[in-house]
Short mmCIF file of C-alpha atoms in Angstrom, two decimals:
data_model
loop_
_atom_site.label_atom_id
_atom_site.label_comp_id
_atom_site.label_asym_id
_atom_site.label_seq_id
_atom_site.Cartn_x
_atom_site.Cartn_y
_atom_site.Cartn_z
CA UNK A 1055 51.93 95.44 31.55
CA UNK A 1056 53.40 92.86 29.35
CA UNK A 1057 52.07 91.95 25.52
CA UNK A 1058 50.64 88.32 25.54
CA UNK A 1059 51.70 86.81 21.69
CA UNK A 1060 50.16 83.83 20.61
CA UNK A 1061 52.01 82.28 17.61
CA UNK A 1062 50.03 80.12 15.03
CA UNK A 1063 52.79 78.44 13.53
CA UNK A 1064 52.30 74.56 11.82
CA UNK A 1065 56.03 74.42 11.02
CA UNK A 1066 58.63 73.05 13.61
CA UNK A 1067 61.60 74.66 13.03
CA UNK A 1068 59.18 78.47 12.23
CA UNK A 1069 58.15 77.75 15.69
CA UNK A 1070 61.33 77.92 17.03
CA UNK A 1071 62.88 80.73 15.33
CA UNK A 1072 59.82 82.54 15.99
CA UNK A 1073 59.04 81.78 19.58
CA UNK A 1074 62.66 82.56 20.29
CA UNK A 1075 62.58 86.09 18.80
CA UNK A 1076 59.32 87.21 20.49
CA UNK A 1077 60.88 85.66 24.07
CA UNK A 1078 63.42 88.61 23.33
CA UNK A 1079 61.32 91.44 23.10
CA UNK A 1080 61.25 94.19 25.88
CA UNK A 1081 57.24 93.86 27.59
CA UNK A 1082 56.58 90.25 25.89
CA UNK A 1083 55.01 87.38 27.44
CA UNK A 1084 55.05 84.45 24.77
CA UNK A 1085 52.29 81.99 24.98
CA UNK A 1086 52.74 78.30 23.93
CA UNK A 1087 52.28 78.11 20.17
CA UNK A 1088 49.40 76.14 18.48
CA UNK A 1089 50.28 74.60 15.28
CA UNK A 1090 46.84 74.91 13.15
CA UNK A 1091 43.93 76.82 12.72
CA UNK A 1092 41.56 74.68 14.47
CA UNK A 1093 43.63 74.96 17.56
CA UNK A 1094 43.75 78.75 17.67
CA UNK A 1095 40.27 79.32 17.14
CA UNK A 1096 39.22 76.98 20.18
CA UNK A 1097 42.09 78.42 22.52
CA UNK A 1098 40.40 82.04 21.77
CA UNK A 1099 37.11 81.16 22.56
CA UNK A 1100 38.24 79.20 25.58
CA UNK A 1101 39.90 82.64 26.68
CA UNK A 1102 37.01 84.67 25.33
CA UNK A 1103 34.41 82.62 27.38
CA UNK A 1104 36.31 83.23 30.42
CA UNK A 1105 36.67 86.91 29.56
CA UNK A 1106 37.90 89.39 27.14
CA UNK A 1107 40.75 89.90 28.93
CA UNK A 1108 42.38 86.58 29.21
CA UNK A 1109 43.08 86.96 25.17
CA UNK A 1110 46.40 87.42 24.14
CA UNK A 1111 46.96 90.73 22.83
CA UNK A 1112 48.59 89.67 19.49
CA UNK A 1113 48.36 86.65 17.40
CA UNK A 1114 51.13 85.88 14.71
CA UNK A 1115 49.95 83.64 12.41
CA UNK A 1116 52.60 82.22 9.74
CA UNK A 1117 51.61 81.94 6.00
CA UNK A 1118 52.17 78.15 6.47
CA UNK A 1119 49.28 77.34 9.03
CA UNK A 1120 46.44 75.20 8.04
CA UNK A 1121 44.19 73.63 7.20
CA UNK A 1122 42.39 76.96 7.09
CA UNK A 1123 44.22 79.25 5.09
CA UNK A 1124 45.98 82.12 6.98
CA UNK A 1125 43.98 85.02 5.52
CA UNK A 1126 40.49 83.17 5.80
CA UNK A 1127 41.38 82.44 9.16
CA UNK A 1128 42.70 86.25 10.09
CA UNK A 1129 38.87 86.86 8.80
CA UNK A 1130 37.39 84.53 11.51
CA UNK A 1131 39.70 85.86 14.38
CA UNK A 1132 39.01 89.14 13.21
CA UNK A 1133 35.21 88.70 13.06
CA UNK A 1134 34.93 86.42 16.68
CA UNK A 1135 37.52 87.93 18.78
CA UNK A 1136 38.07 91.64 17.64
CA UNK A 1137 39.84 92.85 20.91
CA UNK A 1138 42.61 90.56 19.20
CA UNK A 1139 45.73 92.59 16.95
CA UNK A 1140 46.59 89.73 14.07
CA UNK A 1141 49.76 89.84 12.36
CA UNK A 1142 50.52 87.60 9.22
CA UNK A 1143 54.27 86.21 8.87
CA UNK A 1144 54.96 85.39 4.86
CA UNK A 1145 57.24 85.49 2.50
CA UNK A 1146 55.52 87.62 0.11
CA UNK A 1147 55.99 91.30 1.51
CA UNK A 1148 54.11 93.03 -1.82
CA UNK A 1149 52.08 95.35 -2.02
CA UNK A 1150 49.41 92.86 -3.09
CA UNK A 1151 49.59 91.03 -0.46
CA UNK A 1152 50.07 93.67 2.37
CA UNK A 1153 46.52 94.92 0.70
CA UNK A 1154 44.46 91.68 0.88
CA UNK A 1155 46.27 90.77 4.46
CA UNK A 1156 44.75 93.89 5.62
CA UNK A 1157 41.27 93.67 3.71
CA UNK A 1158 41.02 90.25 5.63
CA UNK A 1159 41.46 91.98 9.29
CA UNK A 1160 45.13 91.75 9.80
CA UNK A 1161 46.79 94.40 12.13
CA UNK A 1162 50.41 94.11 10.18
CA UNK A 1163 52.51 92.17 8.57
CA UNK A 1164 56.14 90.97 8.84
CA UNK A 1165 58.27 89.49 6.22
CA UNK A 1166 60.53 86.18 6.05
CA UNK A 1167 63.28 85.77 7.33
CA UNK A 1168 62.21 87.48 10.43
CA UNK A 1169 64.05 90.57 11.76
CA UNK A 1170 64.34 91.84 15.31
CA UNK A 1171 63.66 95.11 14.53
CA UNK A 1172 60.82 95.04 12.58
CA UNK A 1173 59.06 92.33 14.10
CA UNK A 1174 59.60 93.98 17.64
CA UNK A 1175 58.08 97.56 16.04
CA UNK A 1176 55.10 95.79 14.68
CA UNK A 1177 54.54 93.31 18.02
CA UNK A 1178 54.56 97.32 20.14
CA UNK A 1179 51.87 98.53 17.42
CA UNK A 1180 49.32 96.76 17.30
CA UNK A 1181 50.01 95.56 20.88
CA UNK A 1182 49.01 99.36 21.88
CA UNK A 1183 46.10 98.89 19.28
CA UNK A 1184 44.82 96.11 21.46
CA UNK A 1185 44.90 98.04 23.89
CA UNK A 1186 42.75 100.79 22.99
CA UNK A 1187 40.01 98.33 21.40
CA UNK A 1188 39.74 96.81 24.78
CA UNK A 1189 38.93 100.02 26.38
CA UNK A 1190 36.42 100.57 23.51
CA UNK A 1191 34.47 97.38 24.21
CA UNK A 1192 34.60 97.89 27.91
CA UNK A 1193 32.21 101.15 27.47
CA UNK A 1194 30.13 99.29 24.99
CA UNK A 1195 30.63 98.91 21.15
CA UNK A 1196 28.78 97.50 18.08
CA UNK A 1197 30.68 94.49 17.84
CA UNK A 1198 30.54 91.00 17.85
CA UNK A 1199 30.38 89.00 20.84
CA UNK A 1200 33.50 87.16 19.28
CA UNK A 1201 33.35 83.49 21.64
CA UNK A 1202 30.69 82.78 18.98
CA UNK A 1203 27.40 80.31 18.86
CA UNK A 1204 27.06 76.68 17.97
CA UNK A 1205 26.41 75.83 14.19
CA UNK A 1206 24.01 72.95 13.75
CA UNK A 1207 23.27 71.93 9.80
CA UNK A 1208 20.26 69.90 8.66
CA UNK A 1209 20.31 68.36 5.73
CA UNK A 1210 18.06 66.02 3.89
CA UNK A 1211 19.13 62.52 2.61
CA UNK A 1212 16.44 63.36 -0.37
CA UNK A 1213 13.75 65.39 -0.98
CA UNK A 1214 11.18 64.90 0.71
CA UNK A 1215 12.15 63.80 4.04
CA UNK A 1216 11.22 66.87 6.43
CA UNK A 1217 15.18 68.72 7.21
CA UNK A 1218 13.08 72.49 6.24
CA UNK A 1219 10.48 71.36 9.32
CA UNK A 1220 13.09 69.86 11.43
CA UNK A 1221 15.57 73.16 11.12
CA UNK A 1222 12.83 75.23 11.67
CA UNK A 1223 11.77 73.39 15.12
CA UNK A 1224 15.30 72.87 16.51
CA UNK A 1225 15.56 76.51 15.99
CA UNK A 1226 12.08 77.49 17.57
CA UNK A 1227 13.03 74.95 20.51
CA UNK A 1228 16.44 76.76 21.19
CA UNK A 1229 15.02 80.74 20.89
CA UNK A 1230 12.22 79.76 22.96
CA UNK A 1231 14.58 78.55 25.83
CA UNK A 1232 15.97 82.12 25.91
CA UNK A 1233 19.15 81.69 23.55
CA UNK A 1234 19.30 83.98 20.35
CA UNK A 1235 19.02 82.18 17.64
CA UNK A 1236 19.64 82.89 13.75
CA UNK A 1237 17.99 80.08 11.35
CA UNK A 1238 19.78 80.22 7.46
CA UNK A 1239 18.22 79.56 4.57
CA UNK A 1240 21.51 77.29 2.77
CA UNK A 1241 18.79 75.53 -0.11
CA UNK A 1242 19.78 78.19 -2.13
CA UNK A 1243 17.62 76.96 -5.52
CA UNK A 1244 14.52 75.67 -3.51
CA UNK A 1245 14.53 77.12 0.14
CA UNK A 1246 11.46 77.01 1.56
CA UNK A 1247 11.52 78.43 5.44
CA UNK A 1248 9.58 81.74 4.49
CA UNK A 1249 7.12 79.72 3.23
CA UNK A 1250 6.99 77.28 6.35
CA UNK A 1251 6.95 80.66 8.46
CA UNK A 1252 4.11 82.71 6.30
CA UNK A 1253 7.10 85.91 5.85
CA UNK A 1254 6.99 88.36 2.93
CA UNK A 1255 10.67 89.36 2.43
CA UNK A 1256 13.01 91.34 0.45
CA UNK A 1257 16.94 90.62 1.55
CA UNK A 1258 18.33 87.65 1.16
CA UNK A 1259 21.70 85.68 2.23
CA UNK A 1260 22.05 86.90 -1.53
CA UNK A 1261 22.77 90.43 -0.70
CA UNK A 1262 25.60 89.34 1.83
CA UNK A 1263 27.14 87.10 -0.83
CA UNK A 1264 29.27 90.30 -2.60
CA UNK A 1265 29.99 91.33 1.14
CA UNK A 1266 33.30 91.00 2.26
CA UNK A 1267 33.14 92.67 5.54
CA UNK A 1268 29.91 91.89 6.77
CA UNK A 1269 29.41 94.14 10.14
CA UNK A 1270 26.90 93.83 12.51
CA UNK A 1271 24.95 96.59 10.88
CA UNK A 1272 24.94 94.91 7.34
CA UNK A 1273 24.08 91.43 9.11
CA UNK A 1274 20.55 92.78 10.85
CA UNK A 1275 19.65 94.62 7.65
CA UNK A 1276 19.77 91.22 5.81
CA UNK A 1277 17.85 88.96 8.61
CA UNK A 1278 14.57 89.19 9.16
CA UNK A 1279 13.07 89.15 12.66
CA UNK A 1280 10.18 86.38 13.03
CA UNK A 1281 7.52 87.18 15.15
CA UNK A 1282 9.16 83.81 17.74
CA UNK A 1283 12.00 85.84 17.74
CA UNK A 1284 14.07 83.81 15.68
CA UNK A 1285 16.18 85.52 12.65
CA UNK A 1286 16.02 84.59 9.64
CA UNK A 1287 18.29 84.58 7.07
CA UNK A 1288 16.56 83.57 3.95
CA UNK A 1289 16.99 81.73 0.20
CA UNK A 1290 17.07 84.21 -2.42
CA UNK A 1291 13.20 84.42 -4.19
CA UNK A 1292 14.41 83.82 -7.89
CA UNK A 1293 16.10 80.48 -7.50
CA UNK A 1294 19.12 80.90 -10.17
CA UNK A 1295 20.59 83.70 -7.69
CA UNK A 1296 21.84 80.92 -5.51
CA UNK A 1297 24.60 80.55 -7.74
CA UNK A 1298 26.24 83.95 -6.22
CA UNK A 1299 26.30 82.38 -3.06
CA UNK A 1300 29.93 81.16 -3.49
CA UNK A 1301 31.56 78.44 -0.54
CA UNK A 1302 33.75 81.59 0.31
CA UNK A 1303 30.71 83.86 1.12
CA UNK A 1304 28.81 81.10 2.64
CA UNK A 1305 31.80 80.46 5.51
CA UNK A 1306 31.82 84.55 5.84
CA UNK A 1307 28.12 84.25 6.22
CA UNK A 1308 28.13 81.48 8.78
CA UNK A 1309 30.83 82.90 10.73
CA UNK A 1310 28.97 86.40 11.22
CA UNK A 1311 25.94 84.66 12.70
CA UNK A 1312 28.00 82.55 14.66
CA UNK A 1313 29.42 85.93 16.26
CA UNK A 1314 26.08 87.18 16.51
CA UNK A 1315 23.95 84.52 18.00
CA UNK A 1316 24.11 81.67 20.10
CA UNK A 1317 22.40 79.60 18.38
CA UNK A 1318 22.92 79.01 14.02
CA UNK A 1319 20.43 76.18 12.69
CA UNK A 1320 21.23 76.06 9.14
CA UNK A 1321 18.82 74.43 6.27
CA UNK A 1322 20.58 72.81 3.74
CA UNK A 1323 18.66 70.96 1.72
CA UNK A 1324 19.25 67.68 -0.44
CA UNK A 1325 20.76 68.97 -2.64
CA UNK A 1326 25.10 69.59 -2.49
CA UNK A 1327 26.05 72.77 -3.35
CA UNK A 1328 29.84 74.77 -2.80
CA UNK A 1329 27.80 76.95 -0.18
CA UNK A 1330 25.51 74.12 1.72
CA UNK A 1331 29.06 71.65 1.94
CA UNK A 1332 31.08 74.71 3.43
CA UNK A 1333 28.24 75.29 5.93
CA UNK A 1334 28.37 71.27 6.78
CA UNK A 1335 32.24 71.34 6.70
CA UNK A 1336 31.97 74.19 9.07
CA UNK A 1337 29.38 72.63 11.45
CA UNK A 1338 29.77 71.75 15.45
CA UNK A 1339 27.10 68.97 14.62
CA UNK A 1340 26.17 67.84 10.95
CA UNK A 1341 22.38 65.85 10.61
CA UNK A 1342 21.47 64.08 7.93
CA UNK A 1343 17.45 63.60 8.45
CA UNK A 1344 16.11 60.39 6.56
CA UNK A 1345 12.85 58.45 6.43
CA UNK A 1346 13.02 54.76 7.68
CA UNK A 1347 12.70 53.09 3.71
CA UNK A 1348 15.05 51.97 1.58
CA UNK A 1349 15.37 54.70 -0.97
CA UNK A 1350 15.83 57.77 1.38
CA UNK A 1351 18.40 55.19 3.71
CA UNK A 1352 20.25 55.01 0.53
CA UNK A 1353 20.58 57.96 -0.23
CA UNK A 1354 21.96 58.78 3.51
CA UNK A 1355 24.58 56.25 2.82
CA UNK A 1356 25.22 58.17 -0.68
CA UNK A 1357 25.71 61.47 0.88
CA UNK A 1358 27.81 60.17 4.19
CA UNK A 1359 29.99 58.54 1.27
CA UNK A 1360 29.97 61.64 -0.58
CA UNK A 1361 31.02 63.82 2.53
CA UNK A 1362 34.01 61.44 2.81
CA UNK A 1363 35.36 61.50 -0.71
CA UNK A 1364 35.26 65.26 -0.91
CA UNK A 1365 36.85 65.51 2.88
CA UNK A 1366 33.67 67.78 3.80
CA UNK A 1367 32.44 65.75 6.88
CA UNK A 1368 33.38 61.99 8.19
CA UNK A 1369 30.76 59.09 9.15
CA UNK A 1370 31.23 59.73 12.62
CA UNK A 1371 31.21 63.24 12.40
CA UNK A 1372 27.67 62.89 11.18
CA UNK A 1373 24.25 62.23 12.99
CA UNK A 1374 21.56 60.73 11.16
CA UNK A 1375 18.21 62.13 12.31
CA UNK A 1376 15.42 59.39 11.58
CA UNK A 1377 11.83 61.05 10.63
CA UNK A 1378 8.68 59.47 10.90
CA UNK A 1379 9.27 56.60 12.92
CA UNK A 1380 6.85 53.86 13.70
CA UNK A 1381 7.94 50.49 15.28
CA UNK A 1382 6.42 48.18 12.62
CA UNK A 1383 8.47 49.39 9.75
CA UNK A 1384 11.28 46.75 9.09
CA UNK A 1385 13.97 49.89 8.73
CA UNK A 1386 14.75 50.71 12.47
CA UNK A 1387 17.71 53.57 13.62
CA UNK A 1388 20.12 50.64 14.85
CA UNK A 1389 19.90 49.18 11.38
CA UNK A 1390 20.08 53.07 9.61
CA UNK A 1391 23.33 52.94 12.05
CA UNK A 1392 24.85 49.90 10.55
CA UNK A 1393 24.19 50.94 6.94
CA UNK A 1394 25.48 54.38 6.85
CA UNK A 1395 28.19 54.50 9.42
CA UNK A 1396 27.60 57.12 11.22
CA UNK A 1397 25.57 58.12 14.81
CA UNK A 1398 21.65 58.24 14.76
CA UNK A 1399 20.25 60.26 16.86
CA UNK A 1400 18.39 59.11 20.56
CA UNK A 1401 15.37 61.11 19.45
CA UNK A 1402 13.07 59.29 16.13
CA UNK A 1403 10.45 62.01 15.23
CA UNK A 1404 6.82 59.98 14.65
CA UNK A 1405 4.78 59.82 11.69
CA UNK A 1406 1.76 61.52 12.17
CA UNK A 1407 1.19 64.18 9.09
CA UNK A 1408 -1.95 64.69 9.99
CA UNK A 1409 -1.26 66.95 13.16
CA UNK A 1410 1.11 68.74 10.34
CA UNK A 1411 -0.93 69.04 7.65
CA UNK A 1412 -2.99 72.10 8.84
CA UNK A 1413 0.18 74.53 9.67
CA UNK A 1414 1.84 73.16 6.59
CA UNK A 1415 -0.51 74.01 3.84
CA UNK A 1416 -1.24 77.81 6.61
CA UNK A 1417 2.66 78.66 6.30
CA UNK A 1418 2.27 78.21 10.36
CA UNK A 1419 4.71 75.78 11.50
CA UNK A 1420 5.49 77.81 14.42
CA UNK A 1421 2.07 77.53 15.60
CA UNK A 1422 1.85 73.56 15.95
CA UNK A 1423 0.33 72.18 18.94
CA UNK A 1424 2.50 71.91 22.11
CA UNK A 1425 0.37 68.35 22.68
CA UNK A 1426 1.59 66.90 19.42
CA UNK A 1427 4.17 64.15 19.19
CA UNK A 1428 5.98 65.23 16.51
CA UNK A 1429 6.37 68.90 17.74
CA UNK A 1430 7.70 66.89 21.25
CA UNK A 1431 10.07 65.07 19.47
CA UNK A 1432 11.30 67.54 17.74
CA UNK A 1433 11.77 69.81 20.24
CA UNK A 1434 13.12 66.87 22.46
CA UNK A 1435 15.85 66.52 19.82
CA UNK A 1436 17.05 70.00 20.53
CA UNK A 1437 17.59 69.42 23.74
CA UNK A 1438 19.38 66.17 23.17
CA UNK A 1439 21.81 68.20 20.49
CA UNK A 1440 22.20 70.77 23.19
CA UNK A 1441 20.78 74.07 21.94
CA UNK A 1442 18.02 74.56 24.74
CA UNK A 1443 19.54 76.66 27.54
CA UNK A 1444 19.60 74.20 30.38
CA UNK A 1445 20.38 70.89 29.01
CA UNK A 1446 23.51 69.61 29.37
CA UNK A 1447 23.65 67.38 26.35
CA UNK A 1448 26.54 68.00 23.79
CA UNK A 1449 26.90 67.13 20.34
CA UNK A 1450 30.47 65.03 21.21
CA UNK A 1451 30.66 61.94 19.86
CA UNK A 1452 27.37 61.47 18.63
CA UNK A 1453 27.94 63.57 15.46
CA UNK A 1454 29.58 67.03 16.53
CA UNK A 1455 33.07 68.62 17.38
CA UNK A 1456 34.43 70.77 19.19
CA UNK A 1457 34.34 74.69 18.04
CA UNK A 1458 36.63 75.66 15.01
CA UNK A 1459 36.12 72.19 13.51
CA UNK A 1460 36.48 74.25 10.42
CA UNK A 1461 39.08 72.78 7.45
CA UNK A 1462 40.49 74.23 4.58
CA UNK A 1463 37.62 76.04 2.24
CA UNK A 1464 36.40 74.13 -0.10
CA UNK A 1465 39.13 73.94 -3.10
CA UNK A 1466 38.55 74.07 -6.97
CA UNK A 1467 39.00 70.28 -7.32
CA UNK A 1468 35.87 69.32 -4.74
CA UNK A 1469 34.27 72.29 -6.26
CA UNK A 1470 34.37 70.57 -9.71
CA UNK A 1471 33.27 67.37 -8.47
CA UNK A 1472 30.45 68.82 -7.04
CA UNK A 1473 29.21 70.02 -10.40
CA UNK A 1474 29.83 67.20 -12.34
#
């Protein structure tokens, strides 16, 4: 049976002394090469969704491919598609490296320049390793499902405006349709979704934070199970803990419930953090809920500007989500449109606290009224955004992307500018 290679190469001219060599070993079947991470994460779960045997058998991903890393992105092919053997290309052969390339879920590693020999011995390796974890999965093993789950963020324009309540009802709306669905915590000083849900808890997205390889095991010991159904992945209790919830840990974190569940509604808050503009950087659809008045429309234009600058998220990448609608106010969604650049969503929740106020101030948001508009509209929403098993709606072109819209992490520069 011959080995299927898939090279990740971003290079021309490493593409063609690569794909040239692995067209020459005995048993190989070269695929066409993608040239950047994004691109080989959404041909695997293409593959994957078809089935687990239409992946390649081997990836080779050169040191040069972007704009994800190569080891962070080993760590998401290892995570989502683990009948897949990885093998890093680089010019650094030390020990070091050999060590961390492994840590991160590679299978092997070659050195530059490239040699016949010992790419062709490492190629029949972990081609055979493939192999075997293929016939592991096939009789049933604790893995991930590895095509992975759609990642929805909700974040606030300011305080105030209702993205805890709105996360927590898109991800109600989606488990109740039948899909699995994890809902995270990301307001890491001032989360409140255990409070909105009446839950007594002791792990946190905290405890994952030190994690590197964060199994399926480790992951359900860490989310609590909701009485809907839902998981949940909380804020730590004591606020100042946040801080060891680095943008590193956070894309870890995201990408193990994305293996896990089909669904990942993540709470951000309005407040920018390293780990809540990973989570939005990492998104298939990014909303930014804001009230129709002037101060929380600013802000939305503030923090679609902000996105920009720091390369975490463009205008039209983004969907603004407009709470407590009414038609007499002056601000409507075309004009929110206008202002902030970006999408608004087809769905305006109403203002009517009143049918809130009750489950609010119980800690039993889950419990609102089926009859009540803004539980309708909110639930309406997730169908329009795609995460109720049924609907057809997707999250193109009116603020998502496709899977794998993940860039580079989040460097030290955007890091800094965050703090400041």
């Amino acid at each position: 049976m011959p080995t299927r290679i898939l090279p990740a190469v971003g290079d021309a001219d490493a593409v063609r002394s690569l794909t040239t060599l692995l067209s020459q070993l005995p048993d190989a079947e070269p695929v066409a090469p993608v040239t950047d991470s994004t691109q080989l994460v959404d041909t695997l779960a293409r593959l994957a969704a078809e089935s687990i045997d239409e992946l390649p058998e081997v990836v080779v991903v050169h040191e040069g491919i972007g704009p994800v890393p190569a080891l962070e992105l080993i760590r998401e092919v290892a995570l989502r598609f683990p009948a897949v053997g990885v093998i890093l290309v680089t010019s650094d052969a030390s020990p070091g490296l050999f060590q961390a390339a492994m840590d991160y879920g590679a299978r092997g590693l070659v050195a530059l320049p490239l040699h016949y020999e010992e790419l062709a011995s490492r190629v029949h390796a972990v081609a055979q390793w493939s192999v075997g974890v293929r016939r592991h999965l096939g009789a049933g093993g604790d893995v991930f499902s590895g095509v992975g789950g759609t990642v929805v963020t909700v974040s606030g324009a300011k305080g105030g405006v209702g993205a805890t309540l709105t996360a927590i009802q898109l991800a109600l709306a989606a488990q109740a349709s039948g899909r699995s669905t994890a809902l995270l915590d990301m307001d890491l000083q001032t989360g409140d979704i255990a409070s909105y849900l009446d839950v007594q808890f002791r792990r946190s997205v905290v405890d994952l934070a030190a994690i590197s390889d964060i199994t399926p095991r480790v992951l359900a010991d860490a989310v609590f199970r909701h009485d809907t159904g839902v998981a949940l992945l909380l804020a730590p209790g004591d606020g100042e803990r946040g801080e060891e919830v680095t943008d590193r840990a956070a894309r870890h974190v995201v990408t193990a419930l994305r293996s896990r569940y089909e669904v990942v509604v993540v709470d951000c808050g309005a407040q920018l953090s390293g780990a809540s503009a990973a989570a939005v950087e990492m998104a298939d659809t990014a909303l930014l809920v804001t009230t129709p008045d002037v101060v929380a429309v600013r802000g939305a234009k503030r923090t679609v500007r902000m996105w920009d600058r720091l390369q975490i998220r463009k205008a039209e990448e983004t969907m603004i989500v407009v709470n407590r609608h009414s038609r007499g106010t002056e601000i409507q969604p075309a004009l929110i449109q206008r202002i902030t650049g970006t999408s608004v969503a087809a769905t305006a929740i109403p203002a009517n606290f009143k049918e809130l106020q009750g489950a609010v101030d119980a800690g039993r948001v889950h419990e609102l009224d089926n009859r009540g508009t803004v539980k309708q509209a909110m639930w309406a929403l997730a169908g329009e955004l795609g995460l109720v098993k049924g609907t057809e709606a997707s999250a193109q072109g009116r603020g998502g992307r496709a899977r794998g819209g993940d860039r580079a992490a989040l460097t030290f520069r955007r890091r800094k500018e965050i703090g400041r």
